[in-house]
Coordinates of C-alpha atoms in Angstrom, one line a residue:
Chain A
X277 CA 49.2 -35.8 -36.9
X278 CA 47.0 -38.0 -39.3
X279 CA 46.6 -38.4 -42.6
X280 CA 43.5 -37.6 -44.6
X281 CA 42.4 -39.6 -47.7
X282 CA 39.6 -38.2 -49.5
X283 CA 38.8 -37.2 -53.3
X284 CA 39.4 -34.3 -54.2
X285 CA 38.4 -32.5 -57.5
X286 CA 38.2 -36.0 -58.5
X287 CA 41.5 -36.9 -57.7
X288 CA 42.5 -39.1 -54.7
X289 CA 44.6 -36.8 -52.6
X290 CA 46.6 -37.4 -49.1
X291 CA 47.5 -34.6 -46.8
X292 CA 49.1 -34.8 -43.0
X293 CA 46.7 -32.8 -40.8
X294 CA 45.5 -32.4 -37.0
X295 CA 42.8 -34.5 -35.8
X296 CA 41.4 -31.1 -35.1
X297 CA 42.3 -29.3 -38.2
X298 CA 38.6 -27.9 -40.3
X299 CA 38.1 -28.8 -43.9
X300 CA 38.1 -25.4 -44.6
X301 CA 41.9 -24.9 -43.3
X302 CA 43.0 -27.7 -44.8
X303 CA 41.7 -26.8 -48.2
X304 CA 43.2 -23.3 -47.8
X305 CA 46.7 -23.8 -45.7
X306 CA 47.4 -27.5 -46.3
X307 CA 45.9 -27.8 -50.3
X308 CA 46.5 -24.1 -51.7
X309 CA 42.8 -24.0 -52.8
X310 CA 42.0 -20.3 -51.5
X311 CA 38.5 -20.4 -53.6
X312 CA 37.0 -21.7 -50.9
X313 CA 36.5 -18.3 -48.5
X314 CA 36.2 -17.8 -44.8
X315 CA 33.4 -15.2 -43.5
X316 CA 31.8 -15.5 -40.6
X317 CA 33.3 -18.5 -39.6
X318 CA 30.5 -20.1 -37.7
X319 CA 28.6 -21.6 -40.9
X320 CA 26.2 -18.9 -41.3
X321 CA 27.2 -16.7 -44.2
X322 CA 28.0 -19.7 -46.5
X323 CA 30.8 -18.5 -47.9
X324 CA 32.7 -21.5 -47.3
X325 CA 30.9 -24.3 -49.1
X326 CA 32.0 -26.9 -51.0
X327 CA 30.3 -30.1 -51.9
X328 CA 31.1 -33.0 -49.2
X329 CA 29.6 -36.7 -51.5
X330 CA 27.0 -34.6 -53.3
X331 CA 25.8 -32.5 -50.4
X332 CA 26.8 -28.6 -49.6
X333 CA 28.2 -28.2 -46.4
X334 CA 29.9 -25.1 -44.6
X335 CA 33.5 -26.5 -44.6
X336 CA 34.4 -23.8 -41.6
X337 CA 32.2 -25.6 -38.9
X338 CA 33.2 -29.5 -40.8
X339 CA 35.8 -31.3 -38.8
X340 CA 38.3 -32.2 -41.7
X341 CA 38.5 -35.7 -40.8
X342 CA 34.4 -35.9 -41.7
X343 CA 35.9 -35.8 -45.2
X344 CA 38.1 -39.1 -44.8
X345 CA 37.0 -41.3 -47.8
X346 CA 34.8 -39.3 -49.1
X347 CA 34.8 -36.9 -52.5
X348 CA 34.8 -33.5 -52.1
X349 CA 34.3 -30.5 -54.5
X350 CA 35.8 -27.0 -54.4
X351 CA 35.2 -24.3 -57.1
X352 CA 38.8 -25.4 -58.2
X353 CA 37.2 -28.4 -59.4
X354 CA 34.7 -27.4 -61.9
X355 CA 36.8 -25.7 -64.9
X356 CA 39.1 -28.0 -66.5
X357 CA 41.6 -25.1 -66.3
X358 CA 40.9 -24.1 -70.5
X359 CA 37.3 -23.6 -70.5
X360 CA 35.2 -22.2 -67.9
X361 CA 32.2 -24.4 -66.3
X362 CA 28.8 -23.6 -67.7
X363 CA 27.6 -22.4 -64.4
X364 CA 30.8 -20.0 -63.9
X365 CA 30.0 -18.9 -67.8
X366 CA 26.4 -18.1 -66.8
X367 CA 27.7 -16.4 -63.8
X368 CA 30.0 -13.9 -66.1
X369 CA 27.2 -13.3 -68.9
X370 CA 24.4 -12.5 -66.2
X371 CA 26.6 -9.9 -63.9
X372 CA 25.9 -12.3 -61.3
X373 CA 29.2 -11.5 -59.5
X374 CA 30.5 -8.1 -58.0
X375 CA 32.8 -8.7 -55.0
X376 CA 33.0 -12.0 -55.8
X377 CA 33.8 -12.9 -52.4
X378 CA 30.3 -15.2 -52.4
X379 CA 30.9 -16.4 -55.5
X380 CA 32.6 -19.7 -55.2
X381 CA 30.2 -21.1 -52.3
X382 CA 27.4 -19.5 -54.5
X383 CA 28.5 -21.3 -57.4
X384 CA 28.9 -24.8 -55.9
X385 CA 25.3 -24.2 -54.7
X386 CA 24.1 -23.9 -57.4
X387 CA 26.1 -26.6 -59.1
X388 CA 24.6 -29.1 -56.1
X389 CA 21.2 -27.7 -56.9
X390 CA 21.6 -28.6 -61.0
X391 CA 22.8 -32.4 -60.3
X392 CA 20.4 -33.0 -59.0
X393 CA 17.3 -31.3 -60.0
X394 CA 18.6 -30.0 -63.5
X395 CA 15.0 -27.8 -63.7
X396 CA 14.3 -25.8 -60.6
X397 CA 11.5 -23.5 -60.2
X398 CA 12.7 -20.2 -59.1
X399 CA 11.2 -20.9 -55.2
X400 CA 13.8 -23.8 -55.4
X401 CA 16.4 -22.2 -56.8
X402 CA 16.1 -19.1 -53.8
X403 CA 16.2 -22.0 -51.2
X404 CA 19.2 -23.4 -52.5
X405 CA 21.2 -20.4 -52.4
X406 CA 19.5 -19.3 -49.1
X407 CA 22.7 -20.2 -47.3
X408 CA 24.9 -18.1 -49.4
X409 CA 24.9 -14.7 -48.7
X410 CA 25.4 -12.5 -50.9
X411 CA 26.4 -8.8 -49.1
X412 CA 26.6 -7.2 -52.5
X413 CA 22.4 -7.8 -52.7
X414 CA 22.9 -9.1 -56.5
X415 CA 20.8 -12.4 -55.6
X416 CA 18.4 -11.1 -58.9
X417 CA 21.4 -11.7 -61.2
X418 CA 22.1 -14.5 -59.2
X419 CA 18.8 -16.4 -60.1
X420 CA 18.6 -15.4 -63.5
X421 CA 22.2 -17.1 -64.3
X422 CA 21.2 -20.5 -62.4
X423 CA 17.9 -20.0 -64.7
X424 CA 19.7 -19.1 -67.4
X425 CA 21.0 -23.5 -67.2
X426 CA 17.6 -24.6 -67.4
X427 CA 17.4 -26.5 -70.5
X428 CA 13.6 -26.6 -72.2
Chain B
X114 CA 39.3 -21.3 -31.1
X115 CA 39.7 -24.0 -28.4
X116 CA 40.4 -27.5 -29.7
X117 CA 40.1 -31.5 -29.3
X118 CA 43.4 -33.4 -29.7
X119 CA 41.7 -36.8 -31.3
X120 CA 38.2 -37.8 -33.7
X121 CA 36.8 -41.0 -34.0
X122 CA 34.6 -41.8 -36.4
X123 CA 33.7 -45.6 -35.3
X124 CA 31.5 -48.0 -37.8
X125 CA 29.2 -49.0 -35.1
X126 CA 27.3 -48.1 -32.1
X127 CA 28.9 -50.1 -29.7
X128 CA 31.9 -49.0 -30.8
X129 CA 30.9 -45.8 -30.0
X130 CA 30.0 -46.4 -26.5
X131 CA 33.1 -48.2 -25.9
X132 CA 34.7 -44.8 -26.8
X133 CA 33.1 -42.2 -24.7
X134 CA 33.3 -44.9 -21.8
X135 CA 37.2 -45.7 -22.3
X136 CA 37.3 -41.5 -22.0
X137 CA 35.4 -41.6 -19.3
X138 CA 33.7 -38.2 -19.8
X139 CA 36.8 -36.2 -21.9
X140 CA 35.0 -37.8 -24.4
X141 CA 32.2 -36.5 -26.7
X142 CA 29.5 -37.4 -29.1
X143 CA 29.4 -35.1 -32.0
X144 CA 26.6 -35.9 -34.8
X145 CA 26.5 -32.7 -37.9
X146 CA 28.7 -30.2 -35.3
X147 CA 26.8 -27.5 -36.3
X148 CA 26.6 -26.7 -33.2
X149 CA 29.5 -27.7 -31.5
X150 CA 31.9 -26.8 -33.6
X151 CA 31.0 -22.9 -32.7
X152 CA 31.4 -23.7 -29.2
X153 CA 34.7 -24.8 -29.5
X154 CA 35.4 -21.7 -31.5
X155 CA 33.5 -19.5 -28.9
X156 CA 35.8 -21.5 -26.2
X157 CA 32.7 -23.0 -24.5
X158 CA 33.5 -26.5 -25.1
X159 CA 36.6 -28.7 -24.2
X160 CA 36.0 -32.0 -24.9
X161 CA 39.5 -33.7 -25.8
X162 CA 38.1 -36.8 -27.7
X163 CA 35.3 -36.3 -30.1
X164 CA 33.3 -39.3 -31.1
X165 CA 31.6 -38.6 -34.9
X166 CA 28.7 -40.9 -34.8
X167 CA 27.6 -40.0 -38.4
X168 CA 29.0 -42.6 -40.3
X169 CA 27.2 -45.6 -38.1
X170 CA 25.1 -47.1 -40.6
X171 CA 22.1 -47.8 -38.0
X172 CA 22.0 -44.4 -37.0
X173 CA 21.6 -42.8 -40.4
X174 CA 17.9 -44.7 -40.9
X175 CA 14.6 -43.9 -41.4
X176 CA 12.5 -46.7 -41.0
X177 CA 8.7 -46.6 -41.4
X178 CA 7.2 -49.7 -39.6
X179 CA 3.2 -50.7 -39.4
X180 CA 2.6 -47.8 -37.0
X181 CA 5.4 -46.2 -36.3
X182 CA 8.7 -44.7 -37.5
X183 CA 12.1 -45.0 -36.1
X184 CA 14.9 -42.3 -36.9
X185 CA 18.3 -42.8 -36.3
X186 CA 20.1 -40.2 -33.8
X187 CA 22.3 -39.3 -36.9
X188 CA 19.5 -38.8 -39.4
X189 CA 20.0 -35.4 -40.7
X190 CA 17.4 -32.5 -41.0
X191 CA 17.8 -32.8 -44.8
X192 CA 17.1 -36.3 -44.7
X193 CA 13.9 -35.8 -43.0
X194 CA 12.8 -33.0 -44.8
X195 CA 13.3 -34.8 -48.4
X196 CA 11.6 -38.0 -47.4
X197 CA 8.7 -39.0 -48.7
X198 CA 7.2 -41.5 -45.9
X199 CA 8.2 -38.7 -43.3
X200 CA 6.1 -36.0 -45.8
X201 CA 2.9 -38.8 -45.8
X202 CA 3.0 -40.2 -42.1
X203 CA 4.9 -37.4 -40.0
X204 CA 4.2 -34.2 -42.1
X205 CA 5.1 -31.7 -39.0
X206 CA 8.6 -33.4 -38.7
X207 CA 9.2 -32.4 -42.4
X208 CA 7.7 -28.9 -42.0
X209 CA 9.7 -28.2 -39.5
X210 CA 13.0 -29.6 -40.3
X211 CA 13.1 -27.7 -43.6
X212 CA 13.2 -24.7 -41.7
X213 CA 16.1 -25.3 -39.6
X214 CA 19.3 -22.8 -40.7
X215 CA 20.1 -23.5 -44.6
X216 CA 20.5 -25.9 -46.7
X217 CA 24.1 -26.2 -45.9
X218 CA 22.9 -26.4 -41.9
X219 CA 20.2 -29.4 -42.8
X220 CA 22.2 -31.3 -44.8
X221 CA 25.0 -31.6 -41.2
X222 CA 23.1 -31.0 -38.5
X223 CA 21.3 -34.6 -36.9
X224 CA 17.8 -34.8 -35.5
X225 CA 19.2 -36.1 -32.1
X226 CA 21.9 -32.7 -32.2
X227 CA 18.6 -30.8 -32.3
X228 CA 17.3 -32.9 -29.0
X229 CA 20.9 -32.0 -27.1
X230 CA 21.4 -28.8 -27.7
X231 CA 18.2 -28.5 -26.1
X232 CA 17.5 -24.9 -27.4
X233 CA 13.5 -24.7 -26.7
X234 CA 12.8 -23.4 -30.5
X235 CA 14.6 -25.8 -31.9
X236 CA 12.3 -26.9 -34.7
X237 CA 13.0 -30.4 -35.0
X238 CA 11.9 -30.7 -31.5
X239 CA 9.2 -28.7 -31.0
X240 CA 7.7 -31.2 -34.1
X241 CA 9.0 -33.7 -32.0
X242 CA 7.5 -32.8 -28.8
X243 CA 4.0 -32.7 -30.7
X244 CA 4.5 -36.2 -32.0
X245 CA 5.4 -37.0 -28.5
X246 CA 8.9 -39.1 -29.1
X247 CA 10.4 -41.3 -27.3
X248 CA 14.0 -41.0 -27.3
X249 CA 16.5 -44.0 -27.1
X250 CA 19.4 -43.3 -25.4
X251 CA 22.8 -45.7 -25.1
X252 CA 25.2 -45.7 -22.6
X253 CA 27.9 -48.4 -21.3
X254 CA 24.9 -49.4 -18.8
X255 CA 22.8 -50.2 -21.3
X256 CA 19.5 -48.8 -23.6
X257 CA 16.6 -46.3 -21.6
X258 CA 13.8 -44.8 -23.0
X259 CA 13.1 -41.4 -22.3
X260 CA 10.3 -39.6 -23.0
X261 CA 11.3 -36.2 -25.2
X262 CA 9.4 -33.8 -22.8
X263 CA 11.4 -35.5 -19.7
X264 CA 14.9 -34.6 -21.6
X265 CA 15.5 -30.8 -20.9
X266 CA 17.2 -29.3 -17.8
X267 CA 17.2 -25.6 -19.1
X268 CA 17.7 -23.4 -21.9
X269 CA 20.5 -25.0 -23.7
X270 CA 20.5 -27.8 -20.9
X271 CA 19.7 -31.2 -21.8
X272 CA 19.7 -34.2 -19.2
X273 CA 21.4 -36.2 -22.0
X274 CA 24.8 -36.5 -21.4
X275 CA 26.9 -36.7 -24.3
X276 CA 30.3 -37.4 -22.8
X277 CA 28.7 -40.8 -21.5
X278 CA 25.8 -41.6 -23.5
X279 CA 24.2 -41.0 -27.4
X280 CA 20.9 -40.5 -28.7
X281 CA 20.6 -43.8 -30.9
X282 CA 17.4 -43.6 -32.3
X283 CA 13.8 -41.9 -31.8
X284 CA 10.2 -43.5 -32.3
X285 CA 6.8 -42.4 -32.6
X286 CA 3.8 -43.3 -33.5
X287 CA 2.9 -42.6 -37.6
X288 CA 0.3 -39.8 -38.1
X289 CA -2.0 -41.5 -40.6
X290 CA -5.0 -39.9 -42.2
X291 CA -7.2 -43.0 -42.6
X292 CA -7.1 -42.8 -38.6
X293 CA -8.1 -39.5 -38.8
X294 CA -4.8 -38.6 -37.1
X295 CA -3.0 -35.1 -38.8
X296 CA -0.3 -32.9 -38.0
X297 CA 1.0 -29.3 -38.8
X298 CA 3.9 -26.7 -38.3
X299 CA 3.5 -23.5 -38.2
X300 CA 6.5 -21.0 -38.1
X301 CA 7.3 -17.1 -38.0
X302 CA 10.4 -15.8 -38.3
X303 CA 12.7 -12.4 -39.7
X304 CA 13.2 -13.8 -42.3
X305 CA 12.3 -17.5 -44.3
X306 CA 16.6 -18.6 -44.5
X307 CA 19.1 -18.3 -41.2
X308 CA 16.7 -17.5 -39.3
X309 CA 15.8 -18.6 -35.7
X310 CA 12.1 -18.5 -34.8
X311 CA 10.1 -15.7 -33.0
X312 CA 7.4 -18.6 -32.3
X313 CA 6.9 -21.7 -33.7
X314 CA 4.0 -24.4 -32.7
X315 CA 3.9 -28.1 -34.2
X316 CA 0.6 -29.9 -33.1
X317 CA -0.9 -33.0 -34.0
X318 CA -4.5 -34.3 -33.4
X319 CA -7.1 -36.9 -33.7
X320 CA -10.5 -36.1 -34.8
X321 CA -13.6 -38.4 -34.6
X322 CA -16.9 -37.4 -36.1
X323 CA -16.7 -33.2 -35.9
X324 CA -15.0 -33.3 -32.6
X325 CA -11.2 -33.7 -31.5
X326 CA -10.3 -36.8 -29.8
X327 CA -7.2 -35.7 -28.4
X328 CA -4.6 -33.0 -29.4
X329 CA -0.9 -32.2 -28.6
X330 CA 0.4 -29.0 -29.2
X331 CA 4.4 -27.7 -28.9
X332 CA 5.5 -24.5 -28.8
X333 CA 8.3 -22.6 -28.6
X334 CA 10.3 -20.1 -27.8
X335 CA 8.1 -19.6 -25.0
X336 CA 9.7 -21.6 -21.7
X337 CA 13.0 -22.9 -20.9
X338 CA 12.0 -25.8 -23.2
X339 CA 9.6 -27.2 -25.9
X340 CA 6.4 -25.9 -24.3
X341 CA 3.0 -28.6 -24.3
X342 CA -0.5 -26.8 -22.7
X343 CA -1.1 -30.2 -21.5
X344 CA -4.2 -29.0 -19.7
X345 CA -6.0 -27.1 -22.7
X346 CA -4.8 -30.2 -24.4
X347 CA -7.1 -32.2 -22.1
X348 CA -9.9 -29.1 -22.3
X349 CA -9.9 -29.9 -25.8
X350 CA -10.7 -33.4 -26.1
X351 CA -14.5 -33.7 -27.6
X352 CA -14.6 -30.4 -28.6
X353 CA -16.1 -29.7 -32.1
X354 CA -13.3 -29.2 -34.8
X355 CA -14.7 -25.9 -35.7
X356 CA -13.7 -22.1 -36.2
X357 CA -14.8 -21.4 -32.5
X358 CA -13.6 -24.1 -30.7
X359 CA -10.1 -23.0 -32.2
X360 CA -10.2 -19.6 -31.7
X361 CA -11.4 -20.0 -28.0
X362 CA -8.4 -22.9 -27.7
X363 CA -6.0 -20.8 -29.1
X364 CA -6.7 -17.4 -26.9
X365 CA -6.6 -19.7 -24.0
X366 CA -2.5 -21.3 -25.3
X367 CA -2.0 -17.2 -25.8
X368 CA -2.7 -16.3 -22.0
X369 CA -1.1 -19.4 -21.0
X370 CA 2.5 -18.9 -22.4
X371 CA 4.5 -16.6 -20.9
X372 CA 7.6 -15.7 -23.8
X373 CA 10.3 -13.2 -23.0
X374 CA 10.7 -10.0 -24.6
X375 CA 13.7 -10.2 -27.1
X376 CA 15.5 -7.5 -29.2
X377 CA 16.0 -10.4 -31.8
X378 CA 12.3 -12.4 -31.2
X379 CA 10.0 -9.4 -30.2
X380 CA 8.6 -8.4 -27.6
X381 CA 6.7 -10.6 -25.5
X382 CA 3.1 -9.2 -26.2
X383 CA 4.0 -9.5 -29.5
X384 CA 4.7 -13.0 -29.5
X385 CA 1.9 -13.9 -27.2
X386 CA -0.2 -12.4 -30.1
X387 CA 1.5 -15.1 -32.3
X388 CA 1.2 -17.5 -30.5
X389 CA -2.2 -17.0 -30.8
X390 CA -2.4 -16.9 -34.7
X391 CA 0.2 -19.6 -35.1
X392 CA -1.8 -22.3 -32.9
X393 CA -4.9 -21.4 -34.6
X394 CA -3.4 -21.5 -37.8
X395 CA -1.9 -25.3 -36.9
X396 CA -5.0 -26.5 -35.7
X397 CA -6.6 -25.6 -38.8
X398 CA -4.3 -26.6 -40.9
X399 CA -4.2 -30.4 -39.7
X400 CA -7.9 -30.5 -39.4
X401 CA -7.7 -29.6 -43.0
X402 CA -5.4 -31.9 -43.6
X403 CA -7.9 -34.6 -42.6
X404 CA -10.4 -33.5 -45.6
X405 CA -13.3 -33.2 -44.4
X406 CA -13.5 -30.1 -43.0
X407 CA -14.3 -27.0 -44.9
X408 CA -11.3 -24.7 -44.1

């Protein structure tokens, strides 16, 4: 066993894990945080992102240990637990959700997308969710709720 | 899923090698994992010690020097694909690196992971193979430099050995317009996200006067690795940088390859066809690139 420092959801945070434990298991089975989902498991379908230091990654394939000192961001960390987060708002209003199995990963897309380019054509938006699949086929409502946080 | 008992993540490169040599070959180099990380699920990997070589500051660099660039083994796909020297000096290696997997895939997976997996579509390579790299690679016996075309064994068979010895850094020459050097990617797929490529063909050139100085041309999926023509290359040189020249170049690269017929990539007329279109289309699109031309 080892222990694992990193920031989580902008707190620091120390959990006992295996060397060969994934970031998504320990999110999930160590942490509680079930927002971040499991699908394919082999970092394909997306569904498991969360932010690793700014960047999206697929936390199934990420050795947990790649997170040691660093800050990461699940969709538990974006609502201050009274008020929704602007991007999960625009997700609501637009429809954008319907399984909502995607939703999460597709949301912290997003949110990665918006730090750092706060107005994204639509041809940038579409490659920033291109690794989130979305098996419902809503990606239109998707779109139009990350345009919807463009700001003129 | 199978799984490694330890992961190192050392500072330095040395510290590194010390590593994989103390393990002496239960030991193994991993850079975004993308890759491996799925092998250890699919229980086609069992190295014991993994060595995480991504937080070595050295390796993480891009560095543009008078003439040439040097890119750390752990330099990601994203990196190269958002920089702006690689966009202006090496414009095929940020073509093609935007197109590996997804955003999620670019910002993990390492320019030298692309090299070992030695998959011969592997986009950052077949750009890499055009630009001709030379790959440095560090073991406990010291530095060698290896051509890129001289590292594949097979499909998915690379001579580097990653339980002894790490990709530390690639160099090649800058492709610079006022030497009327340019560069292209061309790339179809299934789809433009997650998809792997039915052909894809990265070629840089040198043009003087109307004519091509020299060319090098990468293709792939069409051999066991990263494919160069390295004759019609040579056929090429003095040539006229026009319409038919192309055309008659890229007919010749068509009946030259010899890609396999794949339920997922298409059959193989199909993609000899494509090969066709896509080396034209790269040719054109560097000469282009150098301005002068009217395409």
């Amino acid at each position: 066993m080892t222990v694992l420092k990193m920031k989580l959801n902008g707190k620091q945070v120390e959990v006992e894990i295996k060397p060969s434990d994934l970031l998504l298991n320990v999110l999930r089975d160590k942490l509680g945080l079930m927002g971040t989902k499991e699908g394919c498991g082999e970092g394909d379908c997306g569904a498991c992102t969360v932010i690793l230091d700014g960047e999206t990654v697929t936390s199934c394939i990420t050795p947990a240990l790649k997170a040691m000192g660093k800050e990461v961001i699940t969709i538990e960390g974006l609502s201050d637990g009274k008020e929704l987060h602007p991007i999960q708002k625009a997700f609501v209003e637009y429809g954008a959700i319907q399984c909502g199995y995607c939703t999460p990963a597709m949301i912290l897309s997003a949110k990665a997308l918006l730090d750092k380019n706060p107005t994204p054509t639509r041809e940038e938006i579409k490659t920033a969710i291109s690794g989130n699949l979305c098996r419902c086929g809503g990606y239109e409502y998707i779109i139009a709720a990350i345009q919807s946080l463009i700001k003129p | 899923m199978r799984r490694w008992e330890q992961y190192f993540t050392p500072q330095s490169l040395e510290e590194a090698i010390f590593l994989l040599d103390k393990y002496k070959g239960a030991g193994k180099i991993i850079g975004g994992g993308t890759d491996l990380i799925p092998q250890f699920r699919d229980n086609k990997e069992e190295s014991k010690y993994l060595v995480d070589v991504t937080q070595i500051p050295e390796m993480k660099e891009i560095s543009l020097l008078e003439d040439s660039f040097v890119i750390g083994g752990a330099v990601t796909h994203a990196q190269l694909a958002g920089s702006q020297d690689v966009y202006n000096y090496a414009q095929v290696l940020a073509e093609a690196t935007v197109c590996v997997g997804s955003p999620q895939i670019r910002n993990m997976g390492t320019i030298s992971g692309n090299i070992v997996n030695a998959q011969p579509a592997a986009d950052g390579a077949i750009a890499l193979t055009a630009l001709d790299a030379q790959v440095h690679i560090t073991s406990a016996d010291g530095e060698k430099v290896v051509p890129i075309t001289e590292l594949y064994r097979g499909v998915g068979k690379s001579k580097v050995d990653s339980t002894i010895e790490v990709i530390s850094k690639i160099e090649f020459k800058k492709i610079d317009k006022v030497q009327n050097v340019s560069s292209a990617f061309e790339r179809l797929a299934s789809r433009k996200a997650l998809a792997l490529p039915m052909v894809n063909v990265a070629v840089c050139l040198k043009t003087t006067g109307g004519q091509f100085d020299w060319a090098r041309i990468a293709i792939g999926p069409v051999a066991q690795m990263p494919f160069r023509p390295f004759l019609i290359e040579d056929e090429l040189r003095g040539m006229p940088t026009d319409e038919e020249s192309i055309r008659i170049i890229a007919e010749e690269v068509s009946q030259l390859v010899q890609p396999r017929s794949s339920k997922l990539r298409g059959s193989a007329d199909y993609r000899k066809e494509m090969v066709k279109v896509l080396v034209g289309r790269a040719l054109m699109k560097a000469i282009a690139r150098l301005g002068s031309e009217p395409y």
